[in-house]
PDB file of C-alpha atoms in Angstrom:
ATOM      1  CA  MET A  10       0.000   0.000   0.000  1.00 52.00           C
ATOM      2  CA  SER A  11       2.849   2.430   0.767  1.00 53.00           C
ATOM      3  CA  GLY A  12       4.140   2.140  -2.841  1.00 54.00           C
ATOM      4  CA  LYS A  13       0.774   3.295  -4.193  1.00 53.00           C
ATOM      5  CA  VAL A  14       0.725   6.591  -2.267  1.00 47.00           C
ATOM      6  CA  PRO A  15       3.805   8.110  -3.995  1.00 47.00           C
ATOM      7  CA  ARG A  16       2.382   6.984  -7.368  1.00 46.00           C
ATOM      8  CA  LEU A  17      -0.953   8.625  -6.564  1.00 41.00           C
ATOM      9  CA  ASN A  18       0.851  11.792  -5.478  1.00 46.00           C
ATOM     10  CA  ARG A  19       2.816  11.836  -8.762  1.00 46.00           C
ATOM     11  CA  LEU A  20      -0.377  11.230 -10.736  1.00 39.00           C
ATOM     12  CA  ALA A  21      -2.133  14.055  -8.883  1.00 40.00           C
ATOM     13  CA  ALA A  22       0.815  16.366  -9.592  1.00 39.00           C
ATOM     14  CA  ILE A  23       0.783  15.471 -13.306  1.00 38.00           C
ATOM     15  CA  VAL A  24      -2.979  16.025 -13.549  1.00 35.00           C
ATOM     16  CA  GLY A  25      -2.525  19.365 -11.767  1.00 39.00           C
ATOM     17  CA  LEU A  26       0.201  20.439 -14.208  1.00 35.00           C
ATOM     18  CA  ILE A  27      -1.936  19.473 -17.196  1.00 33.00           C
ATOM     19  CA  GLY A  28      -4.835  21.439 -15.720  1.00 35.00           C
ATOM     20  CA  CYS A  29      -2.622  24.502 -15.270  1.00 37.00           C
ATOM     21  CA  ALA A  30      -1.380  24.206 -18.859  1.00 36.00           C
ATOM     22  CA  VAL A  31      -4.938  24.034 -20.161  1.00 33.00           C
ATOM     23  CA  LEU A  32      -5.974  27.058 -18.105  1.00 34.00           C
ATOM     24  CA  THR A  33      -2.899  29.019 -19.177  1.00 36.00           C
ATOM     25  CA  GLY A  34      -3.678  28.395 -22.830  1.00 38.00           C
ATOM     26  CA  ALA A  35      -7.343  29.270 -22.402  1.00 40.00           C
ATOM     27  CA  GLY A  36      -6.714  32.944 -23.239  1.00 52.00           C
ATOM     28  CA  SER A  37      -4.746  32.060 -26.370  1.00 75.00           C
ATOM     29  CA  GLN A  38      -7.681  31.513 -28.661  1.00 71.00           C
ATOM     30  CA  MET A  39      -8.830  32.962 -31.938  1.00 70.00           C
ATOM     31  CA  PRO A  40     -12.183  34.777 -31.916  1.00 67.00           C
ATOM     32  CA  ASP A  41     -13.843  31.596 -33.226  1.00 73.00           C
ATOM     33  CA  GLY A  42     -12.507  29.584 -30.250  1.00 76.00           C
ATOM     34  CA  ARG A  43      -9.667  27.752 -32.012  1.00 80.00           C
ATOM     35  CA  PRO A  44      -6.259  27.894 -30.291  1.00 86.00           C
ATOM     36  CA  THR A  45      -3.823  30.394 -31.773  1.00 86.00           C
ATOM     37  CA  PRO A  46      -0.819  28.948 -33.635  1.00 90.00           C
ATOM     38  CA  SER A  47       1.564  31.254 -31.724  1.00 91.00           C
ATOM     39  CA  GLY A  48       0.093  30.476 -28.315  1.00 91.00           C
ATOM     40  CA  GLN A  49      -0.405  34.233 -27.832  1.00 92.00           C
ATOM     41  CA  PRO A  50      -3.798  35.829 -27.129  1.00 92.00           C
ATOM     42  CA  VAL A  51      -5.921  37.376 -29.863  1.00 92.00           C
ATOM     43  CA  PRO A  52      -6.523  40.265 -29.929  1.00 94.00           C
ATOM     44  CA  ARG A  53      -3.098  41.588 -28.965  1.00 96.00           C
ATOM     45  CA  TRP A  54      -0.944  44.557 -29.872  1.00 97.00           C
ATOM     46  CA  LEU A  55       2.239  44.516 -31.930  1.00 97.00           C
ATOM     47  CA  SER A  56       4.104  47.162 -33.920  1.00 98.00           C
ATOM     48  CA  LEU A  57       5.536  47.189 -37.423  1.00 98.00           C
ATOM     49  CA  LYS A  58       9.303  46.671 -37.493  1.00 97.00           C
ATOM     50  CA  SER A  59      10.094  48.825 -40.517  1.00 96.00           C
ATOM     51  CA  ASP A  60       8.796  51.622 -42.691  1.00 95.00           C
ATOM     52  CA  LYS A  61       8.224  49.229 -45.612  1.00 97.00           C
ATOM     53  CA  VAL A  62       5.658  46.562 -44.757  1.00 98.00           C
ATOM     54  CA  PHE A  63       3.348  45.062 -47.364  1.00 97.00           C
ATOM     55  CA  ALA A  64      -0.299  44.513 -46.455  1.00 97.00           C
ATOM     56  CA  ARG A  65      -1.703  41.472 -48.257  1.00 97.00           C
ATOM     57  CA  GLN A  66      -5.172  40.227 -49.067  1.00 97.00           C
ATOM     58  CA  GLY A  67      -4.491  36.839 -47.505  1.00 97.00           C
ATOM     59  CA  PRO A  68      -1.956  34.885 -45.436  1.00 97.00           C
ATOM     60  CA  GLY A  69       0.680  34.107 -48.050  1.00 97.00           C
ATOM     61  CA  LEU A  70       3.078  35.601 -50.599  1.00 97.00           C
ATOM     62  CA  ASP A  71       0.777  34.488 -53.421  1.00 97.00           C
ATOM     63  CA  TYR A  72      -1.948  36.917 -52.265  1.00 97.00           C
ATOM     64  CA  PRO A  73      -2.022  40.404 -53.826  1.00 97.00           C
ATOM     65  CA  ILE A  74      -0.434  43.367 -52.055  1.00 97.00           C
ATOM     66  CA  LEU A  75      -3.198  45.760 -50.982  1.00 97.00           C
ATOM     67  CA  TRP A  76      -1.019  48.637 -49.786  1.00 96.00           C
ATOM     68  CA  GLN A  77       2.313  49.368 -48.154  1.00 97.00           C
ATOM     69  CA  TYR A  78       2.728  50.677 -44.618  1.00 97.00           C
ATOM     70  CA  GLY A  79       5.356  53.411 -44.473  1.00 96.00           C
ATOM     71  CA  VAL A  80       5.756  53.966 -40.720  1.00 95.00           C
ATOM     72  CA  SER A  81       8.076  52.016 -38.444  1.00 96.00           C
ATOM     73  CA  ASN A  82       6.698  51.243 -34.949  1.00 97.00           C
ATOM     74  CA  LEU A  83       3.096  51.706 -36.118  1.00 98.00           C
ATOM     75  CA  PRO A  84       0.817  49.976 -33.573  1.00 98.00           C
ATOM     76  CA  VAL A  85      -1.394  47.261 -35.070  1.00 98.00           C
ATOM     77  CA  GLN A  86      -3.862  44.931 -33.411  1.00 97.00           C
ATOM     78  CA  VAL A  87      -3.663  41.228 -34.269  1.00 97.00           C
ATOM     79  CA  ILE A  88      -7.243  40.024 -34.779  1.00 96.00           C
ATOM     80  CA  ALA A  89      -6.481  36.555 -36.224  1.00 95.00           C
ATOM     81  CA  GLU A  90      -3.401  34.560 -37.191  1.00 96.00           C
ATOM     82  CA  THR A  91      -1.971  31.571 -38.974  1.00 95.00           C
ATOM     83  CA  GLU A  92       1.394  29.948 -38.267  1.00 94.00           C
ATOM     84  CA  GLY A  93       3.340  32.572 -40.237  1.00 96.00           C
ATOM     85  CA  TRP A  94       0.860  35.409 -40.818  1.00 98.00           C
ATOM     86  CA  ARG A  95      -1.002  37.958 -38.702  1.00 98.00           C
ATOM     87  CA  LYS A  96      -4.351  39.499 -39.656  1.00 97.00           C
ATOM     88  CA  ILE A  97      -4.174  43.043 -38.346  1.00 97.00           C
ATOM     89  CA  CYS A  98      -6.321  46.098 -37.737  1.00 97.00           C
ATOM     90  CA  ASP A  99      -4.477  49.382 -38.377  1.00 97.00           C
ATOM     91  CA  PRO A 100      -5.098  52.947 -37.097  1.00 96.00           C
ATOM     92  CA  GLU A 101      -7.327  53.713 -40.105  1.00 94.00           C
ATOM     93  CA  GLY A 102      -9.493  50.666 -39.435  1.00 94.00           C
ATOM     94  CA  GLY A 103      -7.950  48.754 -42.323  1.00 95.00           C
ATOM     95  CA  VAL A 104      -7.740  44.972 -42.168  1.00 97.00           C
ATOM     96  CA  ALA A 105      -4.823  43.179 -43.842  1.00 97.00           C
ATOM     97  CA  TRP A 106      -2.429  40.257 -43.504  1.00 98.00           C
ATOM     98  CA  VAL A 107       1.283  40.774 -42.736  1.00 98.00           C
ATOM     99  CA  HIS A 108       4.052  38.229 -42.248  1.00 98.00           C
ATOM    100  CA  ARG A 109       5.028  37.551 -38.636  1.00 97.00           C
ATOM    101  CA  SER A 110       8.641  38.573 -39.370  1.00 97.00           C
ATOM    102  CA  VAL A 111       7.624  42.219 -39.954  1.00 98.00           C
ATOM    103  CA  VAL A 112       5.957  42.754 -36.558  1.00 98.00           C
ATOM    104  CA  SER A 113       7.492  43.214 -33.130  1.00 97.00           C
ATOM    105  CA  SER A 114       6.197  42.790 -29.597  1.00 95.00           C
ATOM    106  CA  ARG A 115       7.583  46.253 -28.787  1.00 94.00           C
ATOM    107  CA  ARG A 116       4.585  48.371 -27.911  1.00 96.00           C
ATOM    108  CA  SER A 117       3.788  51.837 -29.148  1.00 97.00           C
ATOM    109  CA  VAL A 118       0.706  54.022 -29.201  1.00 98.00           C
ATOM    110  CA  MET A 119      -0.458  56.687 -31.616  1.00 97.00           C
ATOM    111  CA  ASN A 120      -2.489  59.858 -31.327  1.00 97.00           C
ATOM    112  CA  ILE A 121      -5.034  59.372 -34.111  1.00 95.00           C
ATOM    113  CA  SER A 122      -7.062  62.455 -33.163  1.00 95.00           C
ATOM    114  CA  ASP A 123      -6.626  65.905 -34.665  1.00 96.00           C
ATOM    115  CA  ARG A 124      -5.838  67.402 -31.222  1.00 97.00           C
ATOM    116  CA  GLU A 125      -2.771  67.281 -29.005  1.00 97.00           C
ATOM    117  CA  ILE A 126      -2.910  64.916 -26.033  1.00 97.00           C
ATOM    118  CA  PRO A 127      -1.287  66.125 -22.801  1.00 97.00           C
ATOM    119  CA  ILE A 128       1.413  63.821 -21.438  1.00 97.00           C
ATOM    120  CA  ARG A 129       1.107  64.144 -17.670  1.00 98.00           C
ATOM    121  CA  ALA A 130       3.541  63.516 -14.801  1.00 97.00           C
ATOM    122  CA  GLY A 131       1.059  61.185 -13.077  1.00 97.00           C
ATOM    123  CA  ARG A 132      -2.122  59.210 -13.680  1.00 97.00           C
ATOM    124  CA  SER A 133      -4.490  62.126 -13.261  1.00 96.00           C
ATOM    125  CA  ASP A 134      -5.953  64.919 -15.385  1.00 96.00           C
ATOM    126  CA  THR A 135      -4.729  67.332 -12.707  1.00 97.00           C
ATOM    127  CA  SER A 136      -1.088  66.129 -12.775  1.00 97.00           C
ATOM    128  CA  PRO A 137       1.394  68.598 -14.260  1.00 98.00           C
ATOM    129  CA  MET A 138       1.782  68.404 -18.022  1.00 97.00           C
ATOM    130  CA  ARG A 139       5.240  67.234 -19.156  1.00 96.00           C
ATOM    131  CA  ALA A 140       4.721  67.401 -22.926  1.00 96.00           C
ATOM    132  CA  ARG A 141       2.124  67.160 -25.655  1.00 96.00           C
ATOM    133  CA  LEU A 142       1.564  64.278 -28.046  1.00 97.00           C
ATOM    134  CA  SER A 143       0.938  65.846 -31.442  1.00 97.00           C
ATOM    135  CA  PRO A 144      -1.697  64.496 -33.825  1.00 97.00           C
ATOM    136  CA  ARG A 145      -0.510  61.423 -35.801  1.00 95.00           C
ATOM    137  CA  SER A 146       2.509  61.038 -33.475  1.00 96.00           C
ATOM    138  CA  LEU A 147       3.871  57.769 -32.105  1.00 96.00           C
ATOM    139  CA  VAL A 148       5.394  57.123 -28.682  1.00 97.00           C
ATOM    140  CA  SER A 149       6.694  53.995 -26.955  1.00 97.00           C
ATOM    141  CA  LEU A 150       4.360  52.352 -24.480  1.00 97.00           C
ATOM    142  CA  SER A 151       5.620  51.028 -21.146  1.00 96.00           C
ATOM    143  CA  GLU A 152       2.421  49.866 -19.450  1.00 96.00           C
ATOM    144  CA  CYS A 153      -1.215  50.717 -18.807  1.00 96.00           C
ATOM    145  CA  VAL A 154      -2.545  50.986 -15.238  1.00 96.00           C
ATOM    146  CA  ASP A 155      -6.003  52.081 -14.107  1.00 96.00           C
ATOM    147  CA  GLU A 156      -6.960  53.394 -17.567  1.00 96.00           C
ATOM    148  CA  TRP A 157      -3.734  55.411 -17.913  1.00 98.00           C
ATOM    149  CA  CYS A 158      -0.756  54.464 -20.091  1.00 97.00           C
ATOM    150  CA  GLU A 159       2.860  55.280 -19.337  1.00 98.00           C
ATOM    151  CA  VAL A 160       4.627  56.443 -22.494  1.00 98.00           C
ATOM    152  CA  ARG A 161       8.254  57.231 -23.304  1.00 95.00           C
ATOM    153  CA  VAL A 162       9.686  59.859 -25.609  1.00 90.00           C
ATOM    154  CA  ARG A 163      13.483  59.686 -25.542  1.00 89.00           C
ATOM    155  CA  ARG A 164      14.278  60.026 -21.782  1.00 91.00           C
ATOM    156  CA  MET A 165      10.964  61.624 -20.820  1.00 94.00           C
ATOM    157  CA  ARG A 166       8.238  59.443 -19.295  1.00 96.00           C
ATOM    158  CA  GLY A 167       4.658  60.440 -18.681  1.00 97.00           C
ATOM    159  CA  TRP A 168       1.035  59.293 -18.665  1.00 98.00           C
ATOM    160  CA  VAL A 169      -1.800  59.600 -21.171  1.00 98.00           C
ATOM    161  CA  PRO A 170      -5.409  58.418 -20.847  1.00 97.00           C
ATOM    162  CA  GLN A 171      -5.713  54.910 -22.296  1.00 97.00           C
ATOM    163  CA  ARG A 172      -8.849  55.845 -24.263  1.00 96.00           C
ATOM    164  CA  ALA A 173      -7.027  58.758 -25.968  1.00 96.00           C
ATOM    165  CA  VAL A 174      -4.460  56.702 -27.907  1.00 97.00           C
ATOM    166  CA  PHE A 175      -4.588  53.942 -30.521  1.00 97.00           C
ATOM    167  CA  GLY A 176      -2.676  50.838 -29.451  1.00 97.00           C
ATOM    168  CA  ALA A 177      -3.828  50.343 -25.875  1.00 96.00           C
ATOM    169  CA  GLN A 178      -7.431  49.152 -26.155  1.00 94.00           C
ATOM    170  CA  THR A 179      -8.306  45.834 -24.557  1.00 91.00           C
ATOM    171  CA  HIS A 180     -11.168  44.974 -26.932  1.00 92.00           C
ATOM    172  CA  THR A 181     -11.059  43.967 -30.603  1.00 93.00           C
ATOM    173  CA  LEU A 182     -11.254  47.055 -32.827  1.00 94.00           C
ATOM    174  CA  CYS A 183     -11.910  45.404 -36.203  1.00 94.00           C
ATOM    175  CA  ASN A 184     -14.156  42.443 -36.920  1.00 93.00           C
ATOM    176  CA  PRO A 185     -11.861  39.431 -37.546  1.00 92.00           C
ATOM    177  CA  ASP A 186     -14.390  38.092 -40.077  1.00 92.00           C
ATOM    178  CA  ARG A 187     -14.035  41.171 -42.283  1.00 92.00           C
ATOM    179  CA  PRO A 188     -12.076  40.446 -45.449  1.00 93.00           C
ATOM    180  CA  ALA A 189      -8.626  41.951 -45.798  1.00 93.00           C
ATOM    181  CA  GLY A 190      -8.586  45.177 -47.762  1.00 90.00           C
ATOM    182  CA  THR A 191     -11.680  46.658 -46.127  1.00 80.00           C
ATOM    183  CA  GLY A 192     -12.027  49.619 -43.800  1.00 76.00           C
ATOM    184  CA  ARG A 193      -9.111  51.667 -45.073  1.00 71.00           C
ATOM    185  CA  ASN A 194      -9.724  55.029 -46.770  1.00 56.00           C
ATOM    186  CA  GLY A 195     -13.480  54.586 -46.621  1.00 52.00           C
ATOM    187  CA  ASN A 196     -13.586  51.069 -48.134  1.00 55.00           C
TER     188      ASN A 196
END
């Protein structure tokens, strides 16, 4: 009987580890419930690595190029994925496929409004203003806490309201079922 107890303990530990693995992967699903090939959650935020990234109609080099992104560090939201491709939503609401090699997990946010956004010293509208984020400007994102995001511009750090910038939302911005090539420039 004493030999069975260690075996039962090992079995319980293995079952516990499998349960933890299943729970850990539970957030890494596509919108339709399938697991993501990367094991990362969808939606999630990435940024473009270079100022020359081709947006394609589908997940492969044989699909037509829809447009070219010309801004490095542009925040994009992954709304679906395959093993090598990411279906993204861009700041103009465009949906396209890009290869996984052209995106980075470095986070940035963008002011997509036509007004400046104050960058504050703390997480409050009454905190002193350190700088202003100009319209169509990009800044590096450190973290978001209590609906405020800490951003970096060179050596300066400050806080902006999470709702005021593109690249920090927690919900899906574009419908993952929309075909690539839609939503951009009024399409």
